Amino acid sequence: MAAEREPPPLGDGKPTDFEDLEDGEDLFTSTVSTLESSPSSPEPASLPAEDISANSNGPKPTEVGLDDDREDLFAEATEEVSLDSPEREPILSSEPSPAVTPVTPTTLIAPRIESKSMSAPVIFDRSREEIEEEANGDIFDIEIGVSDPEKVGDGMNAYMAYRVTTKTSLSMFSKSEFSVKRRFSDFLGLHSKLASKYLHVGYIVPPAPEKSIVGMTKVKVGKEDSSSTEFVEKRRAALERYLQRTVKHPTLLQDPDLRQFLESSELPRAVNTQALSGAGILRMVNKAADAVNKMTIKMNESDAWFEEKQQQFENLDQQLRKLHASVEALVCHRKELSANTAAFAKSAAMLELLSDYIRLIAAVKGVFDHRMKCWQKWEDAQITLLKKREAEAKMMVANKPDKIQQAKNEIREWEAKVQQGERDFEQISKTIRKEVGRFEKERVKDFKTVIIKYLESLVQTQQQLIKYWEAFLPEAKAIA
Amino acid sequence: METHAEAGKEGKPSCASVDLQGDSSLQVEISDASCLPHFAQTEFSVVRQHEEFIWLHDAYVENEEYAGLIIPPAPPRPDFEASREKLQKLGEGDSSVTREEFAKMKQELEAEYLAIFKKTVAMHEVFLQRLAAHPTLRRDHNFFVFLEYGQDLSVRGKNRKELLGGFLRNIVKSADEALITGMSGLKEVDDFFEHERTFLLEYHTRIRDACLRADRVMRAHKCLADDYIPISAALSSLGTQEVNQLRTSFLKLAELFERLRKLEGRVASDEDLKLSDMLRYYMRDSQAAKDLLYRRLRALADYENANKALDKARTRNREVRPAESHQQLCCQRFERLSDSAKQELMDFKSRRVSSFRKNLIELAELELKHAKASTLILRNTLVALKGEP
């Protein structure tokens, strides 16, 4: 199968790469749906989500946006540009990504022109290889903070605005320090755009924090009690971690949407992230369709690495869930204890990390699912090609010259498609491998730092306890 | 399982120990009762049920002679139901719990069961020891019978009617108390008692609150310790599954949590023993002291009434003699009560203070020890984790 063949060389700026990817979009537009990933599942999630049960935040396998052709930007691309590129204007993603183009799961043919509606990033300064080198060498200097949550407006239209501060020395940003105000739905919008562009190519896009209608309503209503401040604080921390993870990813960092998010003072409102919008309902429907689809796809996994990794992630997911549940109980009890003895509840930090990782793993699984879909498309293309050949043969026998010509054309077309499918599949496999490697490294680092922090805080608590008890002892002795 | 008691001051049986038998009846062993002249032998043991202890306590309470004394509070009913239920629930439990986790939880529950066991026995023992220590109370005939009589005392547990009766009596008593205190004519002649009264009332409510809160803290600690079990198990399974550097980290973490769990458990049980139990005991004791005060007050009221009756009889010049003698009686009773009550209350105070002091010191020392130990473990794990690449 394709996996054995040597994948096309990456990063040497060869235009052939871009061509492939550009063509590839067409296949993608047709499958299941073109909805961007919805970081928020509408609260009445009555439809069965596949394996993303409670944390329905991972980018769903449903979304298959259109590929972004960063390759367009390379200066060398001009000669061997594919049929599509002139049709595409590099537009900033000022419009919401194709959110409402539902396509039935079975059609494979879509007019190429449709690809126009997707967004393309602007020209970058450097080629992809440079970026990768940099990432590997870890010369990557950008710091993001989310702070100052403040309430804007009142009543049910109120929302919390967060200040996103960026400190960086990267040259692609116009300033070295800047900050903007963003609200929660802006974050969700960013995530959905990124996911629609990168997920189906095999990149692991970090999932955004969850929507919480209950929490937000409490804040909107204006209750100034501790639970709503706690909620806001938790959300702020989650948003910060989300952004930090996203910018750590070298490919995502180059994305213009991300830059716009960080830099520009005004951001078009991302309406499709609302829980109860038309888009939301559509997302639900497509999620269900995809679930059914997933059950019927039987993939011939010839690459042992993928199989092993998938299994690994399954296990990891389960384990983390269990751990998460236990730590949640721990947090609860510590809170109780602290309520009774006025101490600190430090395990909440661990909890945060665990839930983040559960969602990240869901994202990883989504990426794997994409690969599966890619493979399926390829298979289908092959089948269709066969059919077309048969039809041609029949025509030959029946001796209808005009039909023969048409059949020949179609055959050529499908041959190209088959090749395309194959190349896509290889591409996505390679990308996934790299991504998973990076993910693992990140994971190790993340866990370690958090664990160390947690333990240190425990030590601190214990030391304070010691101090207090030592102060108490002489008093106890003095009881008369 | 035996629990040996410390010998008290002279004039007391030096070794009264209580042992719990299979069917929740207690075996009382006395050795060296030479100081009690009434006893035929110096060493003997009998088997008593919990109800028989209660019977003894009630006998004391109802005895008019001891109205001026603080009767040691009756030991609480042995309650193994809670633990048994939990054990059962664990047995049916859910399949998501691994075998090691299950074993650990079972171990915890069994330890809890054992702890309750021991506490119950200790309570009974303390009860008897206080009786034996009190110069007046230990000469009671019922006490001797209780300690000596080889066979079953055939005391049945209170049936429903008696329980209800007891309950009603309590209500009547508190109403009576309210009435007496509210009575305008009744003046507390002695400042000491006035002071004691207010103090005791306040103290009793405060200590009850403190007891509840201490219980909650202890339970939270216990839950915390139990929480560590699944965490440790999950971490170790994560660790065995990992293939990279995280593996050793996770395994070390699992070990850490295991040890932390034991520490937390010990903290919980220490708090339980030193703090909660002590608070509970003194809650009951202060209730007994309050009862004493009530009795005295009642006696005072009676005395007043007798006075009034005498005056009335004198004015009417009829039945003066019986009224007089009645009044005399009341007066004597009242004074007797007052004296002994004073003594008792002062004893109570000193006893209370010393017991609090001892327990609180021990609690503080233990907490310090545990905190230091857990700091040590945490530091070691931190060093190990940081040391790895």
Short mmCIF file of C-alpha atoms in Angstrom, two decimals, chain B residues 90-327:
data_model
loop_
_atom_site.label_atom_id
_atom_site.label_comp_id
_atom_site.label_asym_id
_atom_site.label_seq_id
_atom_site.Cartn_x
_atom_site.Cartn_y
_atom_site.Cartn_z
CA LEU B 90 -17.56 -2.58 48.77
CA GLY B 91 -18.14 -6.25 48.26
CA GLU B 92 -20.89 -5.71 45.76
CA GLY B 93 -18.92 -2.81 44.37
CA ASP B 94 -18.30 -1.82 40.81
CA SER B 95 -16.09 -3.57 38.35
CA SER B 96 -14.02 -0.52 37.58
CA VAL B 97 -12.05 -1.08 40.75
CA THR B 98 -8.96 -3.17 40.18
CA ARG B 99 -8.06 -6.02 42.41
CA GLU B 100 -5.29 -4.24 44.23
CA GLU B 101 -7.50 -1.25 44.84
CA PHE B 102 -10.19 -3.49 46.15
CA ALA B 103 -7.80 -5.23 48.48
CA LYS B 104 -6.55 -1.91 49.79
CA MET B 105 -10.02 -0.56 50.36
CA LYS B 106 -10.99 -3.70 52.16
CA GLN B 107 -7.94 -3.35 54.33
CA GLU B 108 -8.91 0.20 55.17
CA LEU B 109 -12.39 -0.81 56.11
CA GLU B 110 -11.19 -3.60 58.27
CA ALA B 111 -8.84 -1.25 60.06
CA GLU B 112 -11.76 1.10 60.61
CA TYR B 113 -13.85 -1.72 62.00
CA LEU B 114 -11.09 -2.64 64.35
CA ALA B 115 -10.68 0.93 65.50
CA ILE B 116 -14.37 1.25 66.34
CA PHE B 117 -14.13 -2.03 68.15
CA LYS B 118 -11.30 -0.80 70.31
CA LYS B 119 -12.93 2.49 71.04
CA THR B 120 -16.12 0.90 72.24
CA VAL B 121 -14.27 -1.31 74.62
CA ALA B 122 -12.25 1.61 75.92
CA MET B 123 -15.40 3.59 76.61
CA HIS B 124 -16.86 0.87 78.69
CA GLU B 125 -13.66 0.54 80.57
CA VAL B 126 -13.44 4.23 81.35
CA PHE B 127 -16.97 4.12 82.68
CA LEU B 128 -16.22 1.37 85.12
CA GLN B 129 -12.96 2.89 86.16
CA ARG B 130 -14.51 6.17 87.02
CA LEU B 131 -17.08 4.41 89.09
CA ALA B 132 -14.40 2.50 90.87
CA ALA B 133 -12.38 5.64 91.42
CA HIS B 134 -15.13 7.60 93.02
CA PRO B 135 -15.09 7.12 96.77
CA THR B 136 -18.83 7.15 97.14
CA LEU B 137 -19.99 5.55 93.95
CA ARG B 138 -17.87 2.51 94.25
CA ARG B 139 -19.51 1.43 97.42
CA ASP B 140 -22.79 0.95 95.70
CA HIS B 141 -24.38 -2.40 96.09
CA ASN B 142 -25.37 -2.61 92.48
CA PHE B 143 -21.81 -2.04 91.52
CA PHE B 144 -20.75 -5.05 93.51
CA VAL B 145 -23.44 -7.14 92.02
CA PHE B 146 -22.42 -6.00 88.59
CA LEU B 147 -18.83 -6.95 89.16
CA GLU B 148 -19.32 -10.13 91.05
CA TYR B 149 -22.45 -11.88 90.11
CA GLY B 150 -21.35 -14.79 88.03
CA GLN B 151 -24.49 -15.32 86.10
CA ASP B 152 -26.51 -13.28 83.76
CA LEU B 153 -28.08 -10.28 85.41
CA SER B 154 -31.10 -10.85 83.27
CA VAL B 155 -31.44 -7.26 82.42
CA ARG B 156 -33.35 -6.88 79.28
CA GLY B 157 -32.89 -3.94 77.03
CA LYS B 158 -35.42 -1.25 77.39
CA ASN B 159 -38.46 -2.06 75.38
CA ARG B 160 -40.33 0.53 73.45
CA LYS B 161 -42.48 1.68 76.27
CA GLU B 162 -39.57 2.25 78.56
CA LEU B 163 -37.65 4.05 75.89
CA LEU B 164 -40.58 6.27 75.26
CA GLY B 165 -40.96 6.77 78.96
CA GLY B 166 -37.34 7.78 79.21
CA PHE B 167 -37.76 10.16 76.34
CA LEU B 168 -40.80 11.76 77.95
CA ARG B 169 -39.03 12.03 81.21
CA ASN B 170 -36.30 13.98 79.54
CA ILE B 171 -38.79 16.40 78.12
CA VAL B 172 -40.44 16.83 81.47
CA LYS B 173 -37.10 17.41 83.04
CA SER B 174 -36.06 20.15 80.68
CA ALA B 175 -39.45 21.79 80.99
CA ASP B 176 -39.16 21.60 84.69
CA GLU B 177 -35.75 23.12 84.58
CA ALA B 178 -36.99 25.96 82.47
CA LEU B 179 -39.82 26.54 84.87
CA ILE B 180 -37.63 26.53 87.90
CA THR B 181 -35.16 28.93 86.52
CA GLY B 182 -37.88 31.16 85.28
CA MET B 183 -39.56 31.19 88.61
CA SER B 184 -39.18 34.59 89.98
CA GLY B 185 -39.09 33.56 93.56
CA LEU B 186 -36.11 31.33 93.21
CA LYS B 187 -32.91 33.08 93.94
CA GLU B 188 -29.63 31.42 93.62
CA VAL B 189 -28.04 31.86 96.97
CA ASP B 190 -24.63 30.84 96.03
CA ASP B 191 -22.57 32.73 93.53
CA PHE B 192 -20.46 29.78 92.85
CA PHE B 193 -23.36 27.84 91.54
CA GLU B 194 -24.67 30.70 89.55
CA HIS B 195 -21.36 31.04 87.87
CA GLU B 196 -21.04 27.34 87.29
CA ARG B 197 -24.45 27.15 85.81
CA THR B 198 -23.93 29.76 83.18
CA PHE B 199 -20.53 28.41 82.42
CA LEU B 200 -21.74 24.87 82.03
CA LEU B 201 -24.58 25.78 79.77
CA GLU B 202 -22.35 27.73 77.46
CA TYR B 203 -19.63 25.15 77.63
CA HIS B 204 -21.92 22.34 76.75
CA THR B 205 -23.21 23.97 73.60
CA ARG B 206 -19.74 25.05 72.53
CA ILE B 207 -18.26 21.68 73.05
CA ARG B 208 -21.03 20.08 71.10
CA ASP B 209 -20.27 22.35 68.16
CA ALA B 210 -16.58 21.70 68.39
CA CYS B 211 -17.25 18.00 68.49
CA LEU B 212 -19.29 18.12 65.31
CA ARG B 213 -16.69 20.14 63.50
CA ALA B 214 -13.86 17.94 64.63
CA ASP B 215 -15.82 14.99 63.34
CA ARG B 216 -16.18 16.63 59.97
CA VAL B 217 -12.48 17.40 59.76
CA MET B 218 -11.62 13.87 60.65
CA ARG B 219 -13.97 12.49 58.06
CA ALA B 220 -12.52 14.78 55.41
CA HIS B 221 -9.04 13.55 56.24
CA LYS B 222 -10.23 10.00 56.02
CA CYS B 223 -11.88 10.57 52.65
CA LEU B 224 -8.67 12.18 51.45
CA ALA B 225 -6.69 9.16 52.48
CA ASP B 226 -9.16 6.90 50.71
CA ASP B 227 -8.92 9.02 47.59
CA TYR B 228 -5.27 8.31 47.29
CA ILE B 229 -5.97 4.63 46.71
CA PRO B 230 -7.48 4.91 43.22
CA ILE B 231 -5.06 7.66 42.30
CA SER B 232 -2.11 5.55 43.21
CA ALA B 233 -3.52 2.60 41.30
CA ALA B 234 -4.24 4.66 38.20
CA LEU B 235 -0.76 6.18 38.28
CA SER B 236 0.92 2.84 38.56
CA SER B 237 -1.04 1.43 35.66
CA LEU B 238 -0.18 4.55 33.66
CA GLY B 239 3.41 4.02 34.61
CA THR B 240 3.52 0.41 33.51
CA GLN B 241 2.03 1.38 30.21
CA GLU B 242 4.40 4.23 29.42
CA VAL B 243 7.55 3.59 27.54
CA ASN B 244 9.34 6.86 27.94
CA GLN B 245 10.74 8.92 30.74
CA LEU B 246 7.35 9.45 32.22
CA ARG B 247 7.29 5.85 33.25
CA THR B 248 9.57 6.13 36.21
CA SER B 249 7.97 9.40 37.17
CA PHE B 250 4.55 7.87 37.26
CA LEU B 251 5.67 4.87 39.20
CA LYS B 252 7.39 7.03 41.73
CA LEU B 253 4.29 9.15 42.02
CA ALA B 254 2.19 6.10 42.60
CA GLU B 255 4.47 5.07 45.41
CA LEU B 256 4.35 8.56 46.84
CA PHE B 257 0.62 8.63 46.95
CA GLU B 258 0.55 5.25 48.57
CA ARG B 259 2.70 6.51 51.38
CA LEU B 260 0.85 9.76 51.65
CA ARG B 261 -2.31 7.79 51.98
CA LYS B 262 -1.02 5.92 54.97
CA LEU B 263 0.08 9.15 56.56
CA GLU B 264 -3.20 10.86 55.98
CA GLY B 265 -4.99 7.86 57.39
CA ARG B 266 -2.91 8.06 60.47
CA VAL B 267 -3.54 11.77 60.80
CA ALA B 268 -7.23 11.10 60.59
CA SER B 269 -7.19 8.42 63.22
CA ASP B 270 -5.02 10.45 65.52
CA GLU B 271 -7.34 13.37 65.24
CA ASP B 272 -10.15 11.05 65.89
CA LEU B 273 -8.69 9.64 69.05
CA LYS B 274 -7.22 12.71 70.55
CA LEU B 275 -9.59 15.38 69.56
CA SER B 276 -12.97 14.06 68.62
CA ASP B 277 -13.22 11.41 71.22
CA MET B 278 -12.13 13.70 73.96
CA LEU B 279 -14.60 16.33 72.88
CA ARG B 280 -17.34 13.78 72.74
CA TYR B 281 -16.55 12.43 76.13
CA TYR B 282 -16.57 15.82 77.71
CA MET B 283 -19.72 16.69 75.98
CA ARG B 284 -21.36 13.83 77.75
CA ASP B 285 -19.63 14.61 80.98
CA SER B 286 -20.72 18.20 80.94
CA GLN B 287 -24.22 16.94 80.32
CA ALA B 288 -23.91 14.88 83.46
CA ALA B 289 -22.69 17.92 85.33
CA LYS B 290 -25.64 19.84 84.05
CA ASP B 291 -27.88 17.11 85.32
CA LEU B 292 -26.32 17.48 88.70
CA LEU B 293 -26.98 21.14 88.73
CA TYR B 294 -30.51 20.51 87.75
CA ARG B 295 -31.02 18.14 90.60
CA ARG B 296 -29.67 20.65 93.00
CA LEU B 297 -31.91 23.27 91.61
CA ARG B 298 -34.81 20.96 91.96
CA ALA B 299 -33.85 20.37 95.54
CA LEU B 300 -33.69 24.08 96.07
CA ALA B 301 -37.11 24.51 94.60
CA ASP B 302 -38.41 21.79 96.80
CA TYR B 303 -36.83 23.47 99.75
CA GLU B 304 -38.45 26.72 98.87
CA ASN B 305 -41.77 25.03 98.46
CA ALA B 306 -41.39 23.31 101.78
CA ASN B 307 -40.65 26.66 103.34
CA LYS B 308 -43.72 28.14 101.87
CA ALA B 309 -45.79 25.17 102.96
CA LEU B 310 -44.40 25.49 106.44
CA ASP B 311 -45.29 29.12 106.57
CA LYS B 312 -48.73 28.38 105.36
CA ALA B 313 -49.14 25.62 107.90
CA ARG B 314 -47.90 27.91 110.63
CA THR B 315 -50.37 30.60 109.73
CA ARG B 316 -53.14 28.09 109.60
CA ASN B 317 -51.70 26.40 112.61
CA ARG B 318 -52.44 23.00 111.24
CA GLU B 319 -50.12 20.14 110.47
CA VAL B 320 -47.20 22.19 111.49
CA ARG B 321 -45.13 19.27 112.59
CA PRO B 322 -45.16 17.30 109.35
CA ALA B 323 -44.58 20.48 107.44
CA GLU B 324 -41.70 21.29 109.67
CA SER B 325 -40.09 17.92 109.33
CA HIS B 326 -40.62 18.02 105.62
CA GLN B 327 -38.99 21.36 105.47
#
